PDB file of C-alpha atoms in Angstrom:
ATOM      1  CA  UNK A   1    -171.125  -2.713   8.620  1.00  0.00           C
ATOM      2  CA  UNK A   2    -174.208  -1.211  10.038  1.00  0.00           C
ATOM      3  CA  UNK A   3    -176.605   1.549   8.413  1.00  0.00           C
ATOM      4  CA  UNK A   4    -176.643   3.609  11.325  1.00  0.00           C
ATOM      5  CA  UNK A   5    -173.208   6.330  11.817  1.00  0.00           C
ATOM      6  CA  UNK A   6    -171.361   6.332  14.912  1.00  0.00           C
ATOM      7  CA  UNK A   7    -173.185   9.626  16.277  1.00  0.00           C
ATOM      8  CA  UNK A   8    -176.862   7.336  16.020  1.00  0.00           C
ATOM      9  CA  UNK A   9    -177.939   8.710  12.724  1.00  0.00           C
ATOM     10  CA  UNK A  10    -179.464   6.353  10.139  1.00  0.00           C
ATOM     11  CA  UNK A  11    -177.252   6.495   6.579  1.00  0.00           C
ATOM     12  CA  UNK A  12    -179.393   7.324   3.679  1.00  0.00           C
ATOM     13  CA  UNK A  13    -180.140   6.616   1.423  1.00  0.00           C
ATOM     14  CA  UNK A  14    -182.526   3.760   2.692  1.00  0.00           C
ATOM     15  CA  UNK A  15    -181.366   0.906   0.441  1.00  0.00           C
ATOM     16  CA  UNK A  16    -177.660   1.671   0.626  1.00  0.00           C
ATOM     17  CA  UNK A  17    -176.839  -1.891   1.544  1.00  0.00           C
ATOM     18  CA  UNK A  18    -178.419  -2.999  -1.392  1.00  0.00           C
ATOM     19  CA  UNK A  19    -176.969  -0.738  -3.798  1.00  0.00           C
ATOM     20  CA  UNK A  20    -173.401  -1.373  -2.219  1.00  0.00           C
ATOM     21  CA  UNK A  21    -173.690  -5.491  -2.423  1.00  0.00           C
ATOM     22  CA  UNK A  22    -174.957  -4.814  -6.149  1.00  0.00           C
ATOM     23  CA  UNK A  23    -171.712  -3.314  -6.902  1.00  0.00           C
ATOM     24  CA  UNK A  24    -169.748  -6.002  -5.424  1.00  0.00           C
ATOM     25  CA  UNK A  25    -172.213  -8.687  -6.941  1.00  0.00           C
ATOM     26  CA  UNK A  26    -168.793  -9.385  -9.099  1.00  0.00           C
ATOM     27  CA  UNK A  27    -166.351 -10.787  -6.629  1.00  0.00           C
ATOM     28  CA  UNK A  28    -166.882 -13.967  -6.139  1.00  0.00           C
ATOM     29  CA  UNK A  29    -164.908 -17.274  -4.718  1.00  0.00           C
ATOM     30  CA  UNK A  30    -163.117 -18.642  -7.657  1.00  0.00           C
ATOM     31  CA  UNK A  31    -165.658 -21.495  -8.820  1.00  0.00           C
ATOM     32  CA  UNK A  32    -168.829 -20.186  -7.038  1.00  0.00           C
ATOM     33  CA  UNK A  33    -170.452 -18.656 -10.271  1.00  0.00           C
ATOM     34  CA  UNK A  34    -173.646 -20.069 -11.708  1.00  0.00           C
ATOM     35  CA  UNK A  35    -175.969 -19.429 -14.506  1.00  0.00           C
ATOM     36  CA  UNK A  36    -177.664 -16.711 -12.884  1.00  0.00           C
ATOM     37  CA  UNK A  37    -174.991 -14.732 -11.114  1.00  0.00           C
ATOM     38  CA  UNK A  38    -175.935 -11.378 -12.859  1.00  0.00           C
ATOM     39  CA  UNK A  39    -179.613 -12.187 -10.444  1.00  0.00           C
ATOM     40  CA  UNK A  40    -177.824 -12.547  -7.322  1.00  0.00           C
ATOM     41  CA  UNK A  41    -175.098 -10.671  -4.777  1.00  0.00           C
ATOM     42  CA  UNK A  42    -172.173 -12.037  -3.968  1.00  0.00           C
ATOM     43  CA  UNK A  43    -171.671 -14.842  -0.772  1.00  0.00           C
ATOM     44  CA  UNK A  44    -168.535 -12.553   0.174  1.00  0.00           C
ATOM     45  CA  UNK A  45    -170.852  -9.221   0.216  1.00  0.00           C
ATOM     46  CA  UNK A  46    -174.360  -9.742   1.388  1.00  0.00           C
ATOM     47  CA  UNK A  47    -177.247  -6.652   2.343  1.00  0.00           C
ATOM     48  CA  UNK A  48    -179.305  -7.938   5.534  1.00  0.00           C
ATOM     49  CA  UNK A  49    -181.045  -6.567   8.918  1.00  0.00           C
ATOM     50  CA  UNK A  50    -179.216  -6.471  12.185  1.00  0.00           C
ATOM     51  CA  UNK A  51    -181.970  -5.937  14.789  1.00  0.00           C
ATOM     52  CA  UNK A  52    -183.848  -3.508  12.268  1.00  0.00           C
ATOM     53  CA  UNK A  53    -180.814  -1.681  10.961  1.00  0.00           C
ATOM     54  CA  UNK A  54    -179.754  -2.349   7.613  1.00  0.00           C
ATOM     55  CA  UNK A  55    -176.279  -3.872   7.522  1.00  0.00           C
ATOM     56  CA  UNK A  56    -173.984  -5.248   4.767  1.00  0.00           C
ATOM     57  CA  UNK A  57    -171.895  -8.788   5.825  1.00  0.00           C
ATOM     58  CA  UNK A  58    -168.295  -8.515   4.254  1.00  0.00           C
ATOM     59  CA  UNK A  59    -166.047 -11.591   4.165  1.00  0.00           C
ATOM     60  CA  UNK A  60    -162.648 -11.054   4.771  1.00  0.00           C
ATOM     61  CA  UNK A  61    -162.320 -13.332   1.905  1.00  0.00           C
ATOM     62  CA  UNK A  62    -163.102 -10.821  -0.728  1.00  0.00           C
ATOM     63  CA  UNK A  63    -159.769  -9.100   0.188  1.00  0.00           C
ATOM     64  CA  UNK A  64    -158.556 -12.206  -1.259  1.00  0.00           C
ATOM     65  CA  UNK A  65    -160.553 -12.614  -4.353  1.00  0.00           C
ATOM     66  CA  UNK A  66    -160.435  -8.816  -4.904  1.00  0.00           C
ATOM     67  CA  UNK A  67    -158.108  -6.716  -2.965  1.00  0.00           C
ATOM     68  CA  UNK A  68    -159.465  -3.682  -4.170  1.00  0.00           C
ATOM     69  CA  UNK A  69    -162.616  -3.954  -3.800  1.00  0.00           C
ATOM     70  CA  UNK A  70    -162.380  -4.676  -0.143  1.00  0.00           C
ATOM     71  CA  UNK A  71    -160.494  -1.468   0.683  1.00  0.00           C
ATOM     72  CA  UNK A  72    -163.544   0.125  -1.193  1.00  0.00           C
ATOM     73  CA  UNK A  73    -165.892  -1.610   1.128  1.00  0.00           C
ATOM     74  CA  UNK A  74    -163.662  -0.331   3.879  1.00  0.00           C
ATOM     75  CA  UNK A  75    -163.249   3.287   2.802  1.00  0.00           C
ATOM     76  CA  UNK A  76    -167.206   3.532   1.955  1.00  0.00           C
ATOM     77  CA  UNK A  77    -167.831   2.396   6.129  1.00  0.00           C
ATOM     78  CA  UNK A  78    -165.136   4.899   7.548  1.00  0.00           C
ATOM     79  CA  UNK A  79    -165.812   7.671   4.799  1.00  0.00           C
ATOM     80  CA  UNK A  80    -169.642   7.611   5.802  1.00  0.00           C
ATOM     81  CA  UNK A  81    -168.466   7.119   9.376  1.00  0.00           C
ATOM     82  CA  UNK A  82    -170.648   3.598   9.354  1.00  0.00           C
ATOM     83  CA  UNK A  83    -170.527   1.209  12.636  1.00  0.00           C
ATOM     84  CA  UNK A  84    -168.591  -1.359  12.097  1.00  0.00           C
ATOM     85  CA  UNK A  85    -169.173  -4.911  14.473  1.00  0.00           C
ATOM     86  CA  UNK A  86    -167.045  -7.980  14.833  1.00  0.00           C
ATOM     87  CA  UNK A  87    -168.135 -11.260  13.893  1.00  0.00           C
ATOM     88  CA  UNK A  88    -167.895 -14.958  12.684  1.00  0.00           C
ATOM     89  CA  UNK A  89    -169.552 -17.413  10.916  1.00  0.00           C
ATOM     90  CA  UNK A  90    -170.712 -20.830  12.503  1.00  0.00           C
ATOM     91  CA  UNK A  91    -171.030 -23.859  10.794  1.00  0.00           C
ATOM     92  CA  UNK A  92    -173.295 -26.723  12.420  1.00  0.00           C
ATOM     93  CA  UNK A  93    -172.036 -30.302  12.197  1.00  0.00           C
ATOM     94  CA  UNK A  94    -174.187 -33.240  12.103  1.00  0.00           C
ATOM     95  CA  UNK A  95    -174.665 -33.147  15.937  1.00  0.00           C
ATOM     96  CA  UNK A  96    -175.782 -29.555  15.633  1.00  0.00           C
ATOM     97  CA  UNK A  97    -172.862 -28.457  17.838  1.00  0.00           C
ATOM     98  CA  UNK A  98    -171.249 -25.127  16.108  1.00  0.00           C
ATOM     99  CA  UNK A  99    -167.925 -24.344  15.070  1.00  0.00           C
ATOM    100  CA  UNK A 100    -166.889 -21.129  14.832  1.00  0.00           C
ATOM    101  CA  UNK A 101    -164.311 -19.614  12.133  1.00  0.00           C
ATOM    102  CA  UNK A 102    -162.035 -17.007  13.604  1.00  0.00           C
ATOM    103  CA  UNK A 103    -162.638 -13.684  12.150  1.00  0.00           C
ATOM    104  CA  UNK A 104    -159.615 -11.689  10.425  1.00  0.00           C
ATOM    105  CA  UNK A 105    -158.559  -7.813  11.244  1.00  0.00           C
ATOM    106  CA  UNK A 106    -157.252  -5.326   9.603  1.00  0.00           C
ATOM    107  CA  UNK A 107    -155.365  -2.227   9.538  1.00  0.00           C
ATOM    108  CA  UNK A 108    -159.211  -0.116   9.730  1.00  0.00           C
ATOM    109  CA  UNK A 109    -160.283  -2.417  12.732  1.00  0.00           C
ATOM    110  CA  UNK A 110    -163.130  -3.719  11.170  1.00  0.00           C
ATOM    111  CA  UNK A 111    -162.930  -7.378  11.290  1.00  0.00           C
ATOM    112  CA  UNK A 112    -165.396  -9.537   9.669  1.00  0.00           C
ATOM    113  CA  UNK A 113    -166.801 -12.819   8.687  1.00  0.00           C
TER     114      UNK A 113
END
């Protein structure tokens, strides 16, 4: 989800994404915790920059670990009337030639990665 509403407007406050992949810092894969995981966000929910804008990435494997807390994730992007985008995650094989994982959708339309 993007930090930027459907109308153009940037969401406020400025480190929303942040704050939001604090909260989900807790939902994990099952065996992906480490010493330090109270430091860190979590691999499903992850604050970044899409071409300036600040955006959270969501797996759609959090509405596996944590059912939940996805919806939450969903509700807070169509509640604050957030852009939403499509997409996937590549992995690279040895050759350097991608692979691309299909993303999931759901009943909001968001579909993510």
């Amino acid at each position: 989800m993007l930090g930027r509403t459907h109308e153009g407007r940037a969401f406020r406050p400025s480190d929303w994404a942040e704050r939001l992949a604090g909260v989900m810092s807790r939902f994990r894969p099952i065996g992906a915790g480490h010493a330090e995981e109270h430091l860190c966000y979590s691999p499903l929910c992850m604050p970044t920059l899409v071409d300036g804008v600040r955006a959270v990435v969501v797996s759609r494997e959090l509405a596996d670990v944590e059912p939940m807390a996805y919806q939450f994730v969903l509700r807070f992007a169509r509640d604050n009337n957030l852009e939403t985008v499509q997409a996937c995650m590549l992995d690279l094989d040895s050759a350097g030639q991608a692979t691309a994982h299909a993303p999931a959708a759901d009943a909001s339309g968001l579909r993510v990665a």
